[in-house]
Short mmCIF file of C-alpha atoms and ligand atoms in Angstrom, two decimals:
data_model
loop_
_atom_site.label_atom_id
_atom_site.label_comp_id
_atom_site.label_asym_id
_atom_site.label_seq_id
_atom_site.Cartn_x
_atom_site.Cartn_y
_atom_site.Cartn_z
CA UNK A 1 111.58 81.27 96.27
CA UNK A 2 107.98 82.23 95.45
CA UNK A 3 106.91 84.48 92.35
CA UNK A 4 106.89 88.16 94.06
CA UNK A 5 103.33 88.82 92.06
CA UNK A 6 101.71 85.37 93.32
CA UNK A 7 102.61 86.80 96.92
CA UNK A 8 100.85 89.79 96.17
CA UNK A 9 97.45 88.45 96.18
CA UNK A 10 96.28 89.86 99.40
CA UNK A 11 94.44 93.02 97.54
CA UNK A 12 91.11 93.92 97.83
CA UNK A 13 91.55 94.81 101.52
CA UNK A 14 88.33 95.79 102.22
CA UNK A 15 86.31 99.04 101.80
CA UNK A 16 83.82 99.37 104.84
CA UNK A 17 81.50 102.56 106.04
CA UNK A 18 82.82 104.29 108.46
CA UNK A 19 79.99 105.37 111.22
CA UNK A 20 80.89 108.68 113.34
CA UNK A 21 78.05 111.31 114.45
CA UNK A 22 80.30 113.67 113.39
CA UNK A 23 79.92 112.54 110.49
CA UNK A 24 76.18 112.05 110.13
CA UNK A 25 75.11 115.26 111.24
CA UNK A 26 77.42 116.64 108.74
CA UNK A 27 75.42 115.27 106.40
CA UNK A 28 78.62 112.99 105.43
CA UNK A 29 79.46 109.42 104.22
CA UNK A 30 82.29 108.39 105.02
CA UNK A 31 84.04 105.08 104.09
CA UNK A 32 87.83 103.77 105.37
CA UNK A 33 89.81 101.88 102.53
CA UNK A 34 91.27 98.49 105.19
CA UNK A 35 94.81 98.94 103.88
CA UNK A 36 95.90 97.86 107.12
CA UNK A 37 94.83 94.96 106.60
CA UNK A 38 97.37 93.91 103.85
CA UNK A 39 100.00 92.59 105.95
CA UNK A 40 102.53 90.27 104.69
CA UNK A 41 105.67 88.89 106.48
CA UNK A 42 106.54 88.48 109.97
CA UNK A 43 105.02 91.01 112.36
CA UNK A 44 102.90 94.16 111.51
CA UNK A 45 105.66 96.17 109.62
CA UNK A 46 104.93 94.99 105.63
CA UNK A 47 100.90 96.32 105.69
CA UNK A 48 98.95 99.49 104.55
CA UNK A 49 100.96 101.98 102.03
CA UNK A 50 104.24 100.23 102.61
CA UNK A 51 103.09 97.58 101.02
CA UNK A 52 101.93 99.02 97.79
CA UNK A 53 104.84 101.41 97.36
CA UNK A 54 107.33 98.29 97.16
CA UNK A 55 104.87 95.97 95.53
CA UNK A 56 106.42 96.78 92.30
CA UNK A 57 109.99 97.77 93.63
CA UNK A 58 110.36 93.70 94.99
CA UNK A 59 109.18 92.85 91.24
CA UNK A 60 111.61 94.87 90.14
CA UNK A 61 114.56 94.66 92.68
CA UNK A 62 114.03 90.37 91.70
CA UNK A 63 114.01 90.90 88.13
CA UNK A 64 116.94 93.13 88.37
CA UNK A 65 119.37 90.58 89.50
CA UNK A 66 121.04 91.90 92.80
CA UNK A 67 119.13 89.95 95.35
CA UNK A 68 119.56 92.89 98.49
CA UNK A 69 117.91 96.14 99.14
CA UNK A 70 119.00 99.36 100.51
CA UNK A 71 117.50 101.79 101.95
CA UNK A 72 117.17 104.32 104.17
CA UNK A 73 115.06 105.86 107.13
CA UNK A 74 115.01 107.28 111.18
CA UNK A 75 115.93 104.66 113.39
CA UNK A 76 111.14 104.62 114.31
CA UNK A 77 110.67 104.55 110.02
CA UNK A 78 107.75 102.50 109.23
CA UNK A 79 109.56 102.32 106.16
CA UNK A 80 112.41 100.68 107.66
CA UNK A 81 110.40 98.05 109.04
CA UNK A 82 108.72 97.46 106.07
CA UNK A 83 111.67 96.94 104.04
CA UNK A 84 113.37 94.70 106.77
CA UNK A 85 110.23 92.43 106.68
CA UNK A 86 110.06 92.36 103.33
CA UNK A 87 113.51 90.80 103.06
CA UNK A 88 112.26 88.13 105.77
CA UNK A 89 109.64 87.46 103.62
CA UNK A 90 110.91 86.73 100.13
CA UNK A 91 114.40 85.99 101.36
CA UNK A 92 116.39 89.48 100.05
CA UNK A 93 119.05 90.81 101.90
CA UNK A 94 118.41 94.01 103.50
CA UNK A 95 120.80 97.01 104.78
CA UNK A 96 118.97 99.96 106.38
CA UNK A 97 120.86 103.02 106.73
CA UNK A 98 119.69 104.73 109.78
CA UNK A 99 120.00 108.48 110.81
CA UNK A 100 121.52 108.85 113.97
CA UNK A 101 124.65 107.09 116.10
CA UNK A 102 123.72 103.77 117.00
CA UNK A 103 121.80 103.88 119.90
CA UNK A 104 122.93 101.51 123.61
CA UNK A 105 119.77 99.89 122.87
CA UNK A 106 117.86 99.07 119.96
CA UNK A 107 114.12 100.16 120.35
CA UNK A 108 111.07 97.92 119.12
CA UNK A 109 111.40 98.97 115.37
CA UNK A 110 114.81 98.62 114.87
CA UNK A 111 114.93 95.45 116.36
CA UNK A 112 112.29 93.93 114.84
CA UNK A 113 114.63 95.53 112.01
CA UNK A 114 117.70 93.08 112.98
CA UNK A 115 115.33 90.42 114.22
CA UNK A 116 114.49 89.99 110.09
CA UNK A 117 118.04 89.94 108.78
CA UNK A 118 118.42 93.99 108.05
CA UNK A 119 121.91 95.00 108.73
CA UNK A 120 121.46 98.24 110.20
CA UNK A 121 124.17 100.98 109.66
CA UNK A 122 124.30 103.56 111.54
CA UNK A 123 125.25 107.37 110.21
CA UNK A 124 125.20 110.80 111.36
CA UNK A 125 123.11 113.03 110.55
CA UNK A 126 125.19 115.17 108.61
CA UNK A 127 126.16 112.40 106.61
CA UNK A 128 122.63 111.28 106.48
CA UNK A 129 122.07 114.53 104.18
CA UNK A 130 124.14 113.38 101.70
CA UNK A 131 122.07 110.42 101.08
CA UNK A 132 121.19 111.08 97.24
CA UNK A 133 124.77 111.99 96.75
CA UNK A 134 125.76 109.54 94.03
CA UNK A 135 129.62 109.33 95.75
CA UNK A 136 128.07 108.23 98.97
CA UNK A 137 125.93 105.70 97.92
CA UNK A 138 129.26 104.67 95.60
CA UNK A 139 130.69 103.66 98.70
CA UNK A 140 128.00 101.84 100.07
CA UNK A 141 128.14 99.84 97.22
CA UNK A 142 132.05 99.16 97.50
CA UNK A 143 130.86 97.99 101.26
CA UNK A 144 128.08 95.97 100.78
CA UNK A 145 127.94 95.19 96.78
CA UNK A 146 125.61 95.92 94.98
CA UNK A 147 122.10 96.89 96.16
CA UNK A 148 118.63 97.89 94.24
CA UNK A 149 118.25 101.16 95.96
CA UNK A 150 114.98 102.64 97.85
CA UNK A 151 115.17 106.15 98.79
CA UNK A 152 114.28 107.15 102.34
CA UNK A 153 110.32 107.26 102.88
CA UNK A 154 110.04 104.51 99.82
CA UNK A 155 108.99 106.83 97.39
CA UNK A 156 109.82 106.46 93.82
CA UNK A 157 108.18 105.74 90.02
CA UNK A 158 107.36 102.01 91.28
CA UNK A 159 106.15 103.47 94.72
CA UNK A 160 103.60 105.88 92.91
CA UNK A 161 102.67 103.23 89.95
CA UNK A 162 101.48 100.60 93.65
CA UNK A 163 99.67 103.97 95.40
CA UNK A 164 97.48 104.08 92.07
CA UNK A 165 96.15 100.82 92.66
CA UNK A 166 94.36 102.21 95.83
CA UNK A 167 92.25 104.63 93.81
CA UNK A 168 92.14 102.23 90.95
CA UNK A 169 90.99 99.30 93.30
CA UNK A 170 88.56 101.16 95.53
CA UNK A 171 86.31 102.25 91.81
CA UNK A 172 86.74 98.52 91.21
CA UNK A 173 85.18 97.45 94.07
CA UNK A 174 82.04 99.75 94.32
CA UNK A 175 81.29 101.27 90.70
CA UNK A 176 78.79 103.55 92.19
CA UNK A 177 80.83 104.84 94.68
CA UNK A 178 81.53 108.29 93.61
CA UNK A 179 83.98 109.89 96.03
CA UNK A 180 84.39 114.53 96.31
CA UNK A 181 87.40 113.36 98.86
CA UNK A 182 90.36 111.07 98.80
CA UNK A 183 91.69 111.48 102.28
CA UNK A 184 95.70 110.05 102.92
CA UNK A 185 98.11 110.99 105.30
CA UNK A 186 101.14 112.03 104.00
CA UNK A 187 105.04 112.16 104.95
CA UNK A 188 107.08 112.17 101.82
CA UNK A 189 103.69 112.80 99.63
CA UNK A 190 104.15 109.54 97.20
CA UNK A 191 101.22 107.70 97.93
CA UNK A 192 98.82 111.15 97.87
CA UNK A 193 100.91 111.53 94.25
CA UNK A 194 100.07 108.28 92.83
CA UNK A 195 96.34 108.89 93.93
CA UNK A 196 96.09 111.91 92.67
CA UNK A 197 96.62 110.58 89.58
CA UNK A 198 93.96 108.21 89.16
CA UNK A 199 91.01 110.76 91.08
CA UNK A 200 88.60 111.09 88.63
CA UNK A 201 87.61 114.56 87.77
CA UNK A 202 85.44 116.62 90.22
CA UNK A 203 87.05 114.71 92.89
CA UNK A 204 90.21 115.77 95.19
CA UNK A 205 93.16 113.90 97.35
CA UNK A 206 93.16 115.68 100.58
CA UNK A 207 96.97 115.09 101.71
CA UNK A 208 97.02 115.49 105.69
CA UNK A 209 100.56 116.53 106.13
CA UNK A 210 102.10 114.67 109.24
CA UNK A 211 105.15 116.95 109.24
CA UNK A 212 105.78 120.42 109.80
CA UNK A 213 106.24 122.98 106.75
CA UNK A 214 104.61 123.19 103.58
CA UNK A 215 107.43 121.16 101.57
CA UNK A 216 104.82 119.09 100.81
CA UNK A 217 103.00 120.81 97.87
CA UNK A 218 106.26 121.48 96.25
CA UNK A 219 106.74 117.46 96.60
CA UNK A 220 103.28 116.51 95.51
CA UNK A 221 103.40 118.46 92.37
CA UNK A 222 106.83 117.27 91.40
CA UNK A 223 105.79 113.47 91.96
CA UNK A 224 102.60 114.13 89.42
CA UNK A 225 104.53 116.23 87.59
CA UNK A 226 104.91 114.51 84.18
CA UNK A 227 101.62 112.41 84.26
CA UNK A 228 99.00 113.65 81.87
CA UNK A 229 95.74 112.19 84.20
CA UNK A 230 96.72 114.39 87.66
CA UNK A 231 93.58 114.83 89.11
CA UNK A 232 93.04 117.51 91.75
CA UNK A 233 94.03 117.52 95.29
CA UNK A 234 95.83 119.74 97.71
CA UNK A 235 97.40 119.64 101.03
CA UNK A 236 96.07 120.09 104.64
CA UNK A 237 98.77 121.16 107.06
CA UNK A 238 96.52 121.89 110.04
CA UNK A 239 96.85 118.20 111.91
CA UNK A 240 100.63 117.64 111.85
CA UNK A 241 100.22 118.03 116.23
CA UNK A 242 104.21 119.36 115.88
CA UNK A 243 105.91 116.94 113.82
CA UNK A 244 106.34 112.55 113.78
CA UNK A 245 106.76 111.90 117.73
CA UNK A 246 104.63 115.23 119.14
CA UNK A 247 101.27 114.22 120.28
CA UNK A 248 98.86 115.66 122.32
CA UNK A 249 96.28 114.85 124.94
CA UNK A 250 93.09 115.39 122.55
CA UNK A 251 94.67 112.94 120.04
CA UNK A 252 95.27 109.97 122.28
CA UNK A 253 92.52 110.49 123.62
CA UNK A 254 90.56 110.40 119.48
CA UNK A 255 93.16 107.27 119.22
CA UNK A 256 91.36 105.10 122.12
CA UNK A 257 88.63 106.09 121.75
CA UNK A 258 88.17 105.46 117.95
CA UNK A 259 89.57 101.76 119.10
CA UNK A 260 86.70 101.37 121.33
CA UNK A 261 84.06 102.28 119.36
CA UNK A 262 85.18 100.41 115.89
CA UNK A 263 87.62 98.30 116.79
CA UNK A 264 90.44 99.85 114.30
CA UNK A 265 93.82 100.82 115.51
CA UNK A 266 95.40 103.84 114.15
CA UNK A 267 98.75 104.88 114.37
CA UNK A 268 99.77 108.01 116.20
CA UNK A 269 102.32 108.95 113.70
CA UNK A 270 100.08 109.40 110.52
CA UNK A 271 96.12 107.69 110.51
CA UNK A 272 95.56 109.01 113.85
CA UNK A 273 96.30 113.08 112.63
CA UNK A 274 94.22 112.22 109.76
CA UNK A 275 90.67 110.63 111.12
CA UNK A 276 91.42 113.26 114.10
CA UNK A 277 91.43 115.88 111.46
CA UNK A 278 88.61 114.49 109.32
CA UNK A 279 86.08 114.65 112.10
CA UNK A 280 87.53 118.31 113.28
CA UNK A 281 86.80 119.31 109.35
CA UNK A 282 83.49 117.36 109.45
CA UNK A 283 82.67 119.60 112.70
CA UNK A 284 83.87 122.84 111.13
CA UNK A 285 81.64 121.79 107.91
CA UNK A 286 84.76 122.37 105.91
CA UNK A 287 82.93 119.16 103.42
CA UNK A 288 79.96 119.95 101.69
CA UNK A 289 76.82 118.32 102.98
CA UNK A 290 76.28 115.10 100.51
CA UNK A 291 79.80 114.57 100.05
CA UNK A 292 81.27 111.33 100.07
CA UNK A 293 84.80 110.69 101.23
CA UNK A 294 86.80 107.81 101.05
CA UNK A 295 90.19 107.91 103.35
CA UNK A 296 92.96 105.36 103.49
CA UNK A 297 93.87 103.49 106.55
CA UNK A 298 97.50 103.48 105.21
CA UNK A 299 98.45 101.09 108.47
CA UNK A 300 101.81 102.38 110.52
CA UNK A 301 99.92 99.80 112.83
CA UNK A 302 104.20 98.91 113.72
CA UNK A 303 104.83 102.01 114.99
CA UNK A 304 102.50 101.82 117.91
CA UNK A 305 104.59 99.99 119.84
CA UNK A 306 107.01 102.01 119.61
CA UNK A 307 105.40 104.66 120.72
CA UNK A 308 104.08 103.22 123.84
CA UNK A 309 107.46 102.07 125.21
CA UNK A 310 108.90 105.96 124.48
CA UNK A 311 106.45 107.47 125.78
CA UNK A 312 104.61 105.40 128.66
CA UNK A 313 101.39 102.72 126.94
CA UNK A 314 99.95 106.23 126.30
CA UNK A 315 97.65 103.95 123.51
CA UNK A 316 95.97 101.45 125.51
CA UNK A 317 95.32 98.93 122.19
CA UNK A 318 97.56 96.98 120.42
CA UNK A 319 97.19 96.08 116.86
C1 PLP B 1 104.92 105.89 105.21
C2 PLP B 1 103.41 106.08 105.88
C3 PLP B 1 102.79 107.76 105.25
C4 PLP B 1 103.18 108.70 104.23
O1 PLP B 1 103.36 107.71 103.09
P1 PLP B 1 104.32 108.76 101.93
O2 PLP B 1 103.76 108.00 100.69
O3 PLP B 1 105.36 109.19 102.43
O4 PLP B 1 103.63 110.24 101.81
C5 PLP B 1 101.32 107.40 105.49
N1 PLP B 1 101.30 106.96 106.66
C6 PLP B 1 101.03 105.69 107.32
C7 PLP B 1 101.01 104.96 107.88
C8 PLP B 1 102.98 105.15 106.66
O5 PLP B 1 103.55 104.16 107.38
#
């Protein structure tokens, strides 16, 4: 079994200029951090911010002893797929506790997870809500034996350590680049919180919420509390498009066009909404002229296949 730290040497991911007419006319210099190109293991699951968030967790899991991971997620979860992929890449057993009854046929995310060797443990929605309850975790341990526990979405201290490196890596790659804004899509806010710890004074992390509701502000505040250097950050709530699996023709058109123009595949759940939002804010004059923006492509590529299978090939590209 190779040492984890040697396998996580794919970084740094490229940091590229992103030229769009809307950015040019707003006088913005926009960069894209291609964490979608950080890939490991089978398929496209272990990439992007899931790669960042699992990096130190996998190292800890290996050194802690019990060579199995247990985590939680929905049936289309990028995190579930990433943990399954990590298990296959590193020879760790994985158990995925999945929200909802077992469906008659598995969607592409769960098929992939099972092919990677993940054991799928379905629980109904009510039971799933007690996922942080020690008694529930204890019962799972009695069933499966000791495991390294990763919370839903994978956000914990070690994930935040990994997410900090998105910013430090950019700073090493382009020391002269003074980002005014770091833009990132957010689900649990773990990635944004990690980035905010490294953002320099005078720069701001903008977390684009992929979900409805305003829970993210509290989540990011909690996740970054207790760290000394938390930079400035804000949550953008205007581009969730109704929630996870919701979509609008305008978003789909944007995604297909973006792929045609730049050859970069965005996912419809997270990164698509981020880049759609960025362009929209640029058009509205949200960013002062002359601003430098770094937007993170956090991956999410595994979801494209499932989205197309579910809704009928609305996205005309495969990553
Ligand atoms: C999981 C995920 C996110 C959300 O990350 P959080 O740390 O939970 O905020 C963003 N983008 C992509 C592509 C993801 O898969």
